[in-house]
Structures are given as C-alpha cells and as structure tokens.
XYZ file of C-alpha atoms in Angstrom:
706
model
C 115.436 121.213 68.623
C 113.601 116.987 67.842
C 114.332 116.371 71.355
C 112.443 119.734 73.114
C 109.875 119.658 71.501
C 109.166 115.820 73.111
C 107.595 116.321 76.968
C 109.897 115.592 79.354
C 110.064 112.327 81.494
C 109.198 112.315 85.240
C 112.381 111.724 87.909
C 112.725 111.610 91.023
C 115.195 111.757 93.754
C 115.152 109.113 97.761
C 116.236 111.309 100.481
C 119.522 110.001 100.218
C 121.022 110.654 104.373
C 117.432 108.980 105.612
C 118.345 105.641 107.174
C 115.191 105.004 105.284
C 116.561 105.442 101.816
C 117.145 102.072 101.351
C 114.089 100.859 102.347
C 112.660 103.735 99.731
C 114.715 102.157 97.082
C 113.941 98.702 97.858
C 109.718 99.428 97.549
C 110.114 101.280 94.370
C 112.275 98.551 92.800
C 109.887 95.580 94.064
C 106.316 96.925 93.447
C 105.495 100.302 91.647
C 108.604 99.841 89.286
C 107.273 96.460 88.079
C 103.572 97.488 88.658
C 104.083 99.703 85.758
C 106.879 99.207 83.229
C 104.047 96.942 81.279
C 101.632 99.280 80.885
C 100.555 101.195 77.695
C 99.016 104.355 78.127
C 97.801 105.986 75.447
C 98.570 104.494 73.435
C 102.366 104.544 74.923
C 103.947 101.563 76.080
C 105.533 102.623 79.769
C 109.543 100.973 79.914
C 110.519 100.680 82.582
C 112.330 103.394 85.353
C 115.739 103.010 84.428
C 118.950 104.371 87.506
C 120.918 107.953 86.520
C 123.335 106.151 85.318
C 125.902 109.230 86.489
C 124.324 108.904 90.183
C 125.710 107.706 93.236
C 124.010 104.577 95.127
C 120.686 104.073 93.042
C 119.329 106.818 94.353
C 117.651 108.252 90.678
C 115.534 107.280 88.960
C 114.243 108.390 85.356
C 110.849 106.932 83.174
C 109.435 107.682 80.235
C 105.907 108.980 81.584
C 105.833 112.269 81.526
C 104.352 114.916 84.815
C 100.633 114.877 81.968
C 100.397 110.753 82.319
C 100.846 110.306 85.880
C 98.216 112.649 86.891
C 95.910 111.659 85.088
C 95.713 107.912 83.842
C 93.346 105.410 86.641
C 96.508 102.809 86.143
C 98.778 104.700 87.519
C 97.060 106.460 90.295
C 98.696 104.061 93.274
C 102.528 104.962 92.112
C 101.291 109.109 92.186
C 99.681 108.877 95.765
C 102.861 107.408 96.228
C 105.245 109.970 94.545
C 102.521 112.730 96.811
C 102.760 111.138 99.759
C 106.133 110.820 99.277
C 107.067 113.859 98.249
C 105.376 115.604 101.191
C 107.010 113.506 103.475
C 110.340 114.835 102.557
C 111.705 111.244 101.366
C 111.592 111.439 97.967
C 112.434 115.200 95.824
C 110.493 114.888 91.542
C 113.494 116.988 90.813
C 114.450 118.023 86.668
C 117.529 115.200 86.491
C 119.954 118.385 85.206
C 119.109 120.030 88.742
C 120.573 117.165 90.488
C 124.064 118.150 88.577
C 124.739 121.381 90.674
C 125.019 119.787 94.651
C 127.058 117.049 93.855
C 130.205 118.867 92.384
C 130.152 120.753 95.325
C 131.250 118.088 96.766
C 130.123 118.863 100.261
C 131.314 117.143 103.572
C 129.217 117.933 107.468
C 131.461 120.495 107.993
C 131.497 122.415 105.675
C 129.931 126.440 106.026
C 127.455 126.566 101.939
C 125.682 129.544 100.844
C 122.897 129.218 98.510
C 122.083 132.173 96.558
C 119.030 131.886 94.296
C 117.985 128.814 96.706
C 113.784 128.734 95.828
C 111.703 126.431 94.979
C 114.591 124.282 97.516
C 115.297 121.048 95.355
C 119.324 121.678 95.415
C 118.766 123.288 99.515
C 117.523 120.470 100.516
C 120.351 118.767 98.273
C 122.666 120.681 100.169
C 121.173 119.228 103.102
C 121.280 115.398 102.454
C 125.046 115.491 102.440
C 124.781 118.251 104.973
C 124.093 115.249 107.441
C 125.532 112.028 105.548
C 126.414 110.201 108.857
C 122.688 110.341 109.784
C 123.522 108.785 113.676
C 125.294 113.317 114.084
C 122.326 115.372 115.313
C 123.921 118.285 115.191
C 126.992 118.343 112.106
C 129.245 120.946 112.036
C 128.368 122.394 108.995
C 125.278 124.316 107.527
C 123.263 125.706 104.769
C 122.380 129.525 104.857
C 119.901 129.904 101.945
C 118.825 133.342 100.226
C 116.531 134.208 97.997
C 115.515 137.508 96.570
C 111.725 137.709 96.395
C 109.591 137.554 99.544
C 107.733 134.865 98.141
C 109.116 131.937 96.996
C 111.023 132.543 100.429
C 108.424 130.622 101.343
C 108.112 128.173 99.715
C 112.169 127.699 100.321
C 111.342 127.119 104.165
C 108.567 124.363 103.077
C 110.946 122.393 101.155
C 113.881 122.836 103.405
C 111.263 121.591 106.612
C 110.628 118.510 104.861
C 114.340 117.371 105.815
C 114.307 118.385 109.429
C 117.594 120.056 109.641
C 118.394 121.832 112.493
C 121.282 123.403 109.641
C 119.645 125.328 107.279
C 118.551 129.174 107.916
C 116.270 130.973 104.476
C 117.431 134.247 104.282
C 115.826 136.667 102.574
C 118.504 139.643 100.101
C 119.403 140.619 97.090
C 122.049 137.086 96.017
C 124.664 140.383 94.033
C 124.672 142.615 97.698
C 123.758 139.362 99.747
C 125.803 141.168 102.714
C 129.389 139.641 104.514
C 128.044 137.558 107.718
C 130.299 137.865 111.113
C 131.218 135.147 113.516
C 132.976 135.154 116.797
C 135.817 132.655 116.242
C 137.301 132.341 120.000
C 136.143 135.340 121.743
C 137.285 137.662 118.487
C 134.772 138.810 115.910
C 136.224 137.283 112.599
C 134.213 137.198 108.748
C 131.983 134.681 107.426
C 133.703 133.112 104.481
C 132.068 130.140 102.743
C 133.339 126.038 102.177
C 130.440 126.266 99.176
C 128.630 128.272 97.027
C 125.757 127.778 95.009
C 125.331 129.852 92.609
C 122.018 129.191 90.373
C 121.434 131.985 88.746
C 118.114 133.638 87.312
C 117.963 133.105 83.944
C 115.744 133.119 80.935
C 115.331 129.302 80.732
C 116.017 128.437 77.017
C 116.394 125.262 78.567
C 113.207 124.536 80.292
C 110.837 124.677 76.604
C 110.859 120.690 77.677
C 107.946 121.385 81.063
C 107.549 125.308 80.553
C 106.077 125.643 76.562
C 106.070 129.728 77.246
C 109.127 129.433 77.003
C 108.770 128.752 73.237
C 106.459 132.464 72.719
C 108.323 134.481 74.963
C 111.911 133.657 74.136
C 114.496 136.300 72.522
C 117.953 137.112 72.613
C 117.013 140.257 74.404
C 115.915 137.795 77.394
C 119.879 137.771 78.003
C 121.408 140.747 76.807
C 118.563 142.377 79.939
C 119.991 139.125 82.345
C 124.015 138.924 81.521
C 124.748 142.154 84.103
C 122.092 140.204 86.723
C 124.831 137.170 86.208
C 128.248 138.722 86.648
C 127.390 141.330 89.696
C 125.410 138.340 91.284
C 128.912 135.160 90.330
C 131.695 138.345 91.886
C 129.651 139.121 94.326
C 129.810 134.896 95.821
C 133.641 134.542 95.290
C 134.249 137.648 97.671
C 132.481 135.117 100.169
C 134.127 132.091 99.572
C 136.758 131.183 101.319
C 140.027 130.286 100.000
C 140.851 126.638 98.828
C 136.477 126.728 98.551
C 134.318 124.918 95.626
C 131.822 127.906 93.773
C 129.270 126.088 90.799
C 127.691 128.341 88.698
C 125.097 127.337 86.557
C 121.936 127.900 84.702
C 118.805 126.376 82.760
C 120.322 128.438 80.016
C 121.857 127.193 76.759
C 122.870 130.960 75.754
C 126.356 131.835 75.280
C 125.980 135.516 77.352
C 125.098 133.634 80.016
C 127.122 130.410 81.105
C 130.880 131.223 79.124
C 131.475 134.754 79.144
C 129.864 135.480 83.060
C 133.012 132.658 84.169
C 134.948 134.700 80.745
C 134.114 137.645 82.700
C 134.645 136.350 86.544
C 138.019 134.873 85.182
C 139.650 137.484 83.730
C 138.630 139.956 86.980
C 139.942 137.374 89.126
C 143.787 137.438 87.669
C 144.367 134.364 88.677
C 142.228 133.902 91.414
C 140.228 131.748 90.133
C 140.508 128.393 88.329
C 138.403 126.578 86.483
C 138.029 122.197 87.407
C 137.511 119.631 85.753
C 134.182 118.198 86.558
C 134.414 115.087 84.519
C 136.047 112.489 86.365
C 133.226 113.773 88.868
C 130.250 112.526 87.369
C 131.303 108.984 85.649
C 128.598 107.958 83.041
C 127.286 111.923 82.485
C 126.728 112.946 78.911
C 127.426 116.275 77.899
C 129.336 118.721 75.664
C 132.687 120.904 76.728
C 132.418 124.427 76.725
C 132.055 127.088 73.767
C 135.283 129.148 73.162
C 133.660 131.663 70.306
C 130.251 132.677 70.423
C 128.472 136.043 68.179
C 126.068 138.298 70.062
C 122.506 138.905 68.511
C 120.829 141.737 68.974
C 116.374 141.767 69.652
C 116.064 142.409 65.808
C 117.971 140.275 63.642
C 121.932 141.829 63.952
C 125.108 140.687 65.096
C 128.428 140.843 66.022
C 131.434 138.824 66.668
C 133.949 141.697 69.585
C 132.438 144.423 71.275
C 134.745 147.078 68.961
C 131.479 146.432 66.434
C 128.939 147.947 68.809
C 128.164 150.875 67.635
C 128.214 153.677 70.522
C 123.789 153.308 71.091
C 123.899 149.796 71.934
C 126.834 150.441 74.646
C 123.744 150.186 76.966
C 121.678 146.695 76.347
C 125.753 145.140 75.155
C 128.590 144.481 77.122
C 132.437 143.566 76.779
C 131.616 141.194 79.196
C 129.755 139.351 77.004
C 132.360 138.444 73.662
C 134.755 136.282 74.550
C 137.982 137.371 75.256
C 140.199 139.043 72.696
C 143.527 137.647 73.444
C 143.879 133.914 72.232
C 146.253 133.888 74.623
C 144.310 134.655 77.582
C 141.411 132.080 76.465
C 143.031 129.371 76.043
C 143.892 129.909 79.451
C 141.005 130.288 81.445
C 139.981 126.806 79.812
C 136.292 126.753 79.074
C 135.671 123.960 77.535
C 135.652 122.530 80.957
C 132.326 124.145 80.853
C 129.349 121.662 81.492
C 127.147 121.798 79.126
C 124.342 118.776 78.866
C 122.267 118.798 75.649
C 118.516 117.484 76.462
C 119.385 115.254 72.845
C 121.843 113.354 75.318
C 119.930 111.483 77.236
C 116.802 112.621 77.645
C 117.311 115.873 79.996
C 116.599 119.645 80.089
C 119.120 122.145 78.414
C 121.977 123.053 80.940
C 124.426 124.910 81.869
C 127.897 123.978 84.761
C 130.742 125.747 85.693
C 132.983 124.376 88.701
C 135.246 127.420 90.818
C 137.557 127.195 93.143
C 139.188 129.617 94.426
C 143.046 129.494 94.535
C 143.684 132.681 96.753
C 141.550 136.671 97.000
C 140.264 138.105 94.320
C 141.462 140.847 93.596
C 140.215 144.446 95.233
C 140.553 142.431 98.211
C 144.416 142.304 98.241
C 144.674 145.561 97.152
C 144.003 149.155 98.775
C 144.045 148.184 102.412
C 143.468 151.644 103.289
C 140.182 152.395 101.651
C 138.355 151.898 104.614
C 139.093 149.818 107.895
C 140.216 145.596 107.450
C 140.465 142.430 109.805
C 142.725 139.664 108.031
C 140.578 136.241 108.857
C 140.798 133.494 109.270
C 140.716 132.154 105.451
C 143.266 134.656 105.057
C 141.404 137.089 102.675
C 141.731 140.119 103.862
C 137.780 141.342 104.511
C 135.800 144.795 104.882
C 134.938 145.400 108.554
C 131.953 147.261 108.275
C 131.327 150.312 109.890
C 128.683 151.052 108.224
C 124.737 151.616 109.087
C 123.461 147.731 110.472
C 120.924 148.453 107.451
C 123.146 149.053 104.890
C 124.585 146.421 103.188
C 128.228 145.881 101.131
C 129.062 145.151 98.284
C 132.428 144.640 96.967
C 133.691 145.193 93.759
C 130.807 145.474 91.219
C 132.066 144.340 87.693
C 133.423 147.137 85.841
C 130.721 146.311 83.284
C 127.049 146.619 85.053
C 123.818 144.598 83.500
C 121.736 147.398 81.667
C 120.309 149.384 82.703
C 116.592 148.202 80.284
C 113.864 146.786 82.522
C 114.224 142.779 82.727
C 112.043 140.851 80.525
C 110.088 138.022 81.145
C 112.672 134.489 82.069
C 112.519 130.806 82.817
C 110.449 128.769 84.967
C 113.114 128.167 87.800
C 114.319 131.825 88.473
C 111.302 133.956 87.730
C 111.377 136.664 90.920
C 114.966 138.828 88.731
C 114.694 142.322 90.918
C 114.590 144.781 88.623
C 118.361 145.648 87.639
C 120.644 148.003 89.724
C 121.907 151.188 87.683
C 126.059 150.226 87.337
C 127.749 151.725 89.321
C 130.736 154.251 87.264
C 133.603 153.295 88.163
C 136.316 155.803 86.753
C 139.165 153.572 85.756
C 138.819 150.436 83.408
C 139.667 147.498 84.615
C 140.989 149.737 88.442
C 139.415 148.600 91.755
C 137.558 151.065 93.965
C 135.697 150.556 96.928
C 132.188 150.519 96.786
C 129.264 153.246 97.355
C 127.308 151.890 100.698
C 123.860 150.152 99.286
C 120.824 151.012 101.942
C 119.105 147.003 102.601
C 116.011 147.366 101.371
C 113.910 144.785 103.480
C 110.124 143.985 101.990
C 107.222 141.011 102.839
C 106.258 140.863 105.956
C 107.692 140.831 109.014
C 109.040 137.835 111.065
C 109.212 137.519 114.621
C 112.086 137.342 116.607
C 114.400 134.937 117.539
C 115.091 134.271 120.822
C 117.630 131.308 121.465
C 116.969 130.801 126.365
C 119.653 131.384 128.801
C 121.023 127.053 130.315
C 118.890 128.318 133.561
C 115.394 129.163 132.137
C 113.045 128.379 134.188
C 111.620 125.870 131.431
C 114.089 123.229 131.089
C 114.694 121.787 134.198
C 110.707 119.793 134.103
C 111.207 118.920 130.224
C 115.120 117.167 131.527
C 113.596 115.996 134.891
C 110.775 114.184 132.342
C 112.995 113.833 129.086
C 115.808 112.357 131.303
C 117.347 114.562 129.053
C 121.682 113.640 129.202
C 123.487 116.022 130.679
C 125.718 116.973 127.181
C 122.211 118.614 125.898
C 122.351 121.387 123.878
C 120.352 124.189 125.505
C 122.317 127.096 124.251
C 120.863 125.807 120.835
C 116.690 126.388 121.875
C 114.759 129.099 120.444
C 111.896 130.354 119.960
C 109.344 132.469 117.827
C 108.945 134.957 120.921
C 110.011 137.685 123.463
C 106.620 137.324 125.776
C 104.040 135.609 126.779
C 103.780 131.058 127.117
C 106.213 129.757 124.396
C 104.622 128.374 122.566
C 106.839 125.790 120.309
C 111.034 124.598 121.285
C 113.121 124.729 117.921
C 117.025 123.557 117.358
C 119.206 124.889 115.543
C 123.804 124.178 114.992
C 125.940 125.149 117.026
C 127.216 126.866 114.403
C 124.274 128.602 112.746
C 123.300 129.685 117.033
C 126.285 131.383 115.962
C 125.163 132.582 113.200
C 122.213 134.816 114.054
C 123.425 136.293 117.444
C 126.063 138.361 115.706
C 124.180 138.685 111.869
C 120.412 139.424 113.923
C 120.459 143.000 112.231
C 122.598 142.078 109.573
C 120.179 139.903 107.592
C 116.706 139.465 107.314
C 116.168 135.741 107.807
C 112.922 134.084 107.358
C 113.440 130.527 109.265
C 115.483 127.885 110.619
C 115.847 125.351 113.070
C 113.398 122.061 113.950
C 110.425 121.888 116.128
C 111.276 119.723 118.598
C 109.328 120.885 121.257
C 105.337 121.769 121.400
C 103.571 123.414 124.359
C 100.691 121.100 125.776
C 99.289 122.338 128.252
C 97.352 118.981 129.404
C 100.422 117.569 129.802
C 101.836 120.171 133.356
C 100.032 117.882 135.537
C 102.475 114.642 134.560
C 105.235 116.824 135.173
C 106.099 118.580 131.640
C 104.077 121.178 130.019
C 105.416 121.029 126.715
C 105.455 117.743 124.395
C 107.577 115.683 120.971
C 106.963 116.930 117.744
C 107.595 114.431 115.202
C 109.642 116.981 113.493
C 112.190 117.146 115.756
C 111.907 113.212 117.096
C 115.376 112.561 115.287
C 117.504 115.159 115.774
C 116.217 115.463 120.548
C 116.187 111.158 120.596
C 119.719 111.215 120.724
C 119.398 113.312 124.637
C 116.322 111.792 125.621
C 116.997 108.871 128.186
C 113.330 108.328 129.876
C 109.458 107.801 127.948
C 111.317 105.220 125.230
C 108.698 102.237 124.604
C 109.902 99.752 121.900
C 107.728 98.443 119.640
C 107.717 95.559 116.747
C 106.312 95.590 112.979
C 103.287 94.643 114.845
C 102.823 97.024 116.975
C 103.568 100.288 114.738
C 100.291 98.692 112.182
C 98.918 99.135 115.231
C 99.324 102.521 115.728
C 99.710 104.009 112.766
C 95.963 102.433 111.618
C 94.303 102.784 114.899
C 92.820 106.215 116.148
C 93.845 105.638 119.759
C 94.211 101.792 120.543
C 94.480 100.945 123.556
C 97.170 99.678 126.140
C 95.871 96.577 125.815
C 96.698 96.403 121.428
C 100.076 96.422 122.169
C 102.717 93.313 121.976
C 103.877 92.175 125.099
C 107.036 94.155 126.072
C 105.808 96.970 124.868
C 102.347 96.526 127.167
C 104.289 95.889 129.800
C 106.912 98.811 129.611
C 104.219 101.540 128.446
C 102.081 100.339 131.682
C 105.515 101.701 133.856
C 105.043 104.846 132.001
C 103.170 107.704 133.771
C 100.963 109.317 131.510
C 102.396 112.355 129.241
C 104.036 112.559 126.169
C 106.871 108.935 124.955
C 108.854 107.649 122.251
C 108.161 104.822 120.318
C 111.155 103.481 119.043
C 112.004 100.564 116.180
C 115.211 98.402 116.508
C 115.851 96.175 113.348
C 116.240 93.106 113.869
C 118.636 92.038 111.165
C 117.495 88.031 111.615
C 113.889 89.158 110.032
C 114.804 90.774 106.872
C 111.226 90.499 105.699
C 110.285 94.469 107.909
C 112.515 97.695 108.040
C 116.429 96.930 108.286
C 116.724 101.229 109.701
C 114.713 101.777 113.035
C 112.668 104.274 113.166
C 111.917 106.745 116.101
C 107.776 107.950 116.244
C 106.134 110.260 119.015
C 103.924 109.059 121.022
C 101.096 110.014 123.896
C 100.138 107.721 127.034
C 97.391 108.406 127.631
C 94.863 106.671 131.042
C 94.340 103.794 128.784
C 94.656 103.912 124.899
C 97.609 105.196 123.161
C 98.477 107.448 119.887
C 100.929 107.932 117.776
C 101.189 111.706 116.922
C 102.185 111.162 112.657
C 100.925 113.016 110.159
C 99.397 111.620 107.459
C 101.893 111.273 105.136
C 104.754 110.448 107.541
C 102.366 107.727 108.397
C 101.894 106.355 105.008
C 105.311 106.230 104.669
C 106.057 103.846 107.842
C 102.777 101.836 106.946
C 104.848 101.148 103.225
C 107.660 100.597 104.720
C 105.984 97.864 107.324
C 104.226 96.406 104.196
C 100.953 98.148 104.900
C 99.245 98.668 101.552
C 98.063 101.857 101.268
C 96.106 103.815 98.211
C 93.073 106.422 98.415
C 89.562 104.826 96.964
C 87.942 108.153 95.177
C 84.750 106.422 95.756
C 85.268 107.103 99.457
C 85.041 110.550 99.666
C 81.498 111.762 101.322
C 79.964 115.209 99.854
C 80.314 117.476 101.572
C 83.577 117.325 100.230
C 86.006 115.561 103.848
C 86.943 112.832 103.260
C 86.686 109.531 105.165
C 89.282 106.365 106.348
C 88.206 102.491 106.430
C 90.150 100.090 107.596
C 90.001 96.373 106.929
C 92.133 93.670 108.533
C 91.732 90.395 107.903
C 93.619 87.034 109.297
C 94.435 84.191 106.785
C 97.121 80.824 107.193
C 100.024 83.113 106.471
C 99.476 85.427 109.704
C 98.781 89.027 109.957
C 98.191 91.580 107.240
C 96.719 94.938 107.620
C 95.324 96.918 104.243
C 93.832 100.553 105.308
C 93.242 102.705 102.911
C 93.601 106.195 103.421
C 91.724 109.111 101.486
C 93.077 112.014 101.067
C 91.249 115.146 100.000
C 91.927 115.984 95.906
C 95.190 118.506 95.180
C 95.695 119.331 98.947
C 99.603 119.970 98.677
C 100.398 119.550 102.409
C 98.905 118.829 105.301
C 99.348 120.934 108.704
C 98.316 119.024 111.542
C 97.784 119.726 115.460
C 96.921 117.427 117.814
C 95.801 116.814 121.232
C 94.860 115.088 123.279
C 93.141 115.075 127.988
C 94.399 113.984 130.382
C 92.941 110.491 130.227
C 93.518 109.920 126.092
C 90.418 108.692 125.734
C 89.891 111.817 123.392
C 91.177 113.522 120.616
C 91.494 116.299 118.160
C 92.882 116.340 114.450
C 92.798 119.222 112.522
C 93.480 119.884 108.689
C 94.802 122.468 106.491
C 91.522 122.756 105.037
C 89.122 123.687 107.874
C 87.946 119.418 108.504
C 88.773 117.776 112.356
C 88.415 113.904 113.073
C-alpha cells in the first residue's frame, strides 16, 4: 500500500524490430540519460535510468521520473521532446513496465497467427507486431495480428498505435470479445476454420493495480467491481481458448490483484477444460522478474463487507451476484492438479511498478464441447485437428460456442480501471439445463455500432493501374499485386495499401462475418502532377520498407551529409547533394524517388543501419517527403541536435522553423530548432509538388500551412 501511494515511474520501450533500435539505444545512453541523471527537480534527485533486467536486449528502461515531473520541468524539456517525437514516429513506446510482460510470455514467431482480444489502447498490440517482424529483411512475415476491441471509438486509438509500426500484417476489428466470430480461411482450395497459434486475453478489469497512475481508483474501488466483471472475464477467456489451436498458447492478464478476476477465472477455465488446458510455468521466460506465485485459497466479499468461504454459504438472494466459479475448487486434489501457483502476481513494491496478474495457458487437446456432440450441427475437422462448427447461420450472426455454466451477473457494470474502460453491457446469462453438460449455443445477433467503414477492394493482377507503376519503378516480377488493395469501389483510387498474403486470405473469406476498422500499410498515393512523367502515384513513406524490396529503379544513394541537407532544407537544389548523389539525380526524370542511405562499416560515427526516405525529384531541386516526427528521428540518428525553441512561437499560434548552420575546423555541424505546436498529439502531413519542383505546400492537422 505504501508503494501504491507513490507516483508511478516513467518506463519506455524501444521498438525492437526496427533496425534503428540500436541507434536509438545508443542516443539514449550516450546523450539523454547522461544529461538527466545528475539533475535535481523539486528537491528530488533524478536517478540514472536503468534497463529492466527481465526485458531482452536492454530495450526497456525505467527511471524514477514520474510523468508529471517529465512534462513540467524545464530542465527535462529536451528529454521530454525526444520522447514525444520518437513515440509519434513509432520508435519508442511509453508503456508501463508490467504491461510489457504478456507479449513476452506468448513466445511469438514470425509465422504465428495471433489474436489480441481486448487490444485498445494498443501498446501490447505494438509489441506483438514487433515480434512478428523480428527479421526486418522479410517485408511480409507469414503470420499476422488481428487486434480486436469492443469499443468503436477506442478502435481508432488502436489504429493510430498500430499505424506507427507500418506493418502490412495487422488488422483492427470491432467485436465483443466474448462472442468474437470464428473466421474462415482458404486452405489449398478448401474452406477451413481459422485457429490462432497465440492469443492475448488482456481482459477488462477493476484496475486496482493501476492506483499509482489512475487516482480515481482510490475513490471508486469496491469489492463489487470484481463480482460484476468476473462473468464477462470468464466468457472472454472461454471464447479465447475455443479459438486457440491445439499446441497454442494463450496469455490471460489483468491489472487487478483481486483473485475473483485472476485465479478464480483461471481455475474455472481449467475445470471446464477437463484436461484440455494446462497452466505453463512462466518463471524461466522472465529471468530477473520479481513476483509472487498465484494463490490457492481466497474468500469472496460483498460490497457490504460480508465474507463467504464457499458457495454453500451464499444465500439464495445473492446467487445472481455471486457465482460458484468465484470460489477456489472445493476438491483439494483437483486444486493441486491445477497448479495455480504457476500464475504470476506482480506487486507494486517488488520492482517499483503497478500491480499485475498473468497466467499462461497451453492447449493440449480440443475443448470438451468441441469433442462431444458431433451431431449438434454440421461439423468440419480443421487442419489443427479440432472439430469446429461450420457456421450455417445467417451472415449477420456470430456463434458463441458454449458459454460457461456460470454466467455473469446481470447487474449493470460499474466504473472500472483506466486501461479498459469500455466494458460492454453484460448480456443475460444463457440457461444451461444441466450443470457441466455442454450444449449448442443459441445464435446471437452481431450488433454493429459506430462508423460505417469504407470497403476493402483488392485489385486484380490485370488492373490497368499496375503497368505504369511497374514500368516507372521497375518493380520485380515477384511483386505481389494480389496483396494490393484500395478503399473505394468507384472513381479514382487515391491511395494503394498492401497486406500480407495471409491477411488477404482472411479478409476475402470473412468480409460479411466481421467488422474491419483498418488494415494494411499505405504504399502509394495519387499525385496527378506525376502523370505527365509516366506515373500518377508517388511512394508513401509509411510503406517504403514494405515496397522497397521490389523497387529496382529511381533509387538515389545518399550520404550522411545528404541526409542532413534533405531533412533540414525545405527544397534544396540538386547541386547541394554530394557528387555521387548529384550525378544519379541528374540522370533521373522528374517524379517520385527513393533516397537510400547504406551504412559504411568503417565509419562508426555514422548510423549503422540502412535508411530509406521517399522523395521527389523536381526540375532543379529535390525534396524528402517525410513527416515532421520522422525527420526529427532521422536527424538525431545523423547527429543533428533537435529541440523546440519556446521563444520562437509567433503570437498567432503558428509555428516557425529556424535553421542555423556553422562550419568549424572539425567539419560541418548543424543545429536545427524545430518548433512544434504545444499539445499536438499527431501530425498528418500531406505534401504535393508541382512539376518543376519550385513550390511545395505542406499542411498540418491544425490547418496551418508552410
């Protein structure tokens, strides 16, 4: 409790899969961490940031800086700006330490099909995507992540988080996790049921573990919060294990320390599984993490403070709120077999974090209700070996295979923690005639709320849009045209997106079955000025690393000095480039280009990872089409100091950019003061160039143009 009353320290995670991770780590260690470690703010001495001992490759760090100090202190202004800018460009995530644990325990490999059941706001989803792309040289891993959330508005927050990683292997969908529909896919010409190799089940919870960052929990917390949520959590977990492939892993987690939401759900799940599920021992996977084992005995308390040791003590009038599954199993032998001590409970004082609960489940065999009753409805044996129902329901129906025998309370949900505030209303419990007898579920209508999304239209191989693109950029013959999609049936296509082959398969076979919010990464954008040069589409920076492996023309090799020129000057003349880049640029026609920096192993002061920038070759000048935060990121990588000059703001609220360059005996050193409007969370920039490249307009989300 003493630890709970202290502010939560700031923790950051470096995006691990990007080849830039080592460069960012180097910048953090050598510059920013050294600058902050000897400071004193409001009488508090700032400790040197330390890597989280249990997180691989020193990619996660914590400091005793709270978010409040970080935002308010002028001494930490540069460090704060660095964090904001790198977070927006997807290279750093400011994420609570304990929240990083569940994805690590999933043991993800690039070929895995992954479901994130309650994904918003998306920091764990970002980790899943990173692990999928562990090999940066493979633009399309075989696996994918389907990230789901019940709240339509929070799905767009999820999209924003996922988009920072520019992956073609992520799809955001909007469903109630407790009845998320089974998906189909085409398996060598035969329709099959999709089972997931890995499932993250980070359920809505009362959030008592978040008291350090969410002050409201202190006032609003009651024991009834957990009683209301238990049934929903169990239904979500059951739906998860139903969709898990045999041999797959599911991680169940909450930011609550209440056993009603934690061990009680796991025990009920293990009991229903009749040996199909096993609790895995997570301790070898997180060396250095301090935690306590799961508990095997607990009591249930009402809002009024009444305690019950087992269900037989609960008066009949309370049976709608208090369920048998909330208590530990009464059979001591069964309880021992469950090995609930393998659950992981992280307490705030263990290593100065929030409170958290994690359990890792491995599926050994199909769930009992999938094994029995083969005649209840038409069945099909899937490639995973599990008998799965083939949905012959109407297309707007969503199956909920077998609900837990003990449904949720029908009382209205209460306020809960910050992390998952969007708990759906708990539906009426489904009646089951006999205890522990599995029966077919009634059909359940799938309700669709929120915005109507644009369609996802895949292009055909002979679409007339391809030949000009293919010849202009000299795309290699193995370019996967079938993976290209657009968001409109009619009119001119404005943007082209790409998804992986496996996600395409899922989209094509489930368009009526699920509500897709977003998928794919933008690779090309229409630019009508380019039409006269042979191609009406310019490259998009978001998809440059996805598309570049297939591009064989219009590439200019640039040096570190060229990177500095391109990112600090608005529209430099071709002659400003180095000799080699200048020669290559002169040979190219006007239009979209790739500006590629390749590392020199001999020059250890320069970035040791490749950089691809989208650009435009004008008549006499050249321009990099890179958003502001990414510019700042690349400038830091090449050693240019970037910070905001607060005095540089104009009174009308606009921002201005100042550039200063000085040359001394040691060579060129440039300093750029880039001013960013206070409070702006994200910048959507679109840039257009006229044919002769002399005028460029860049518009930002606040309506200002430069």
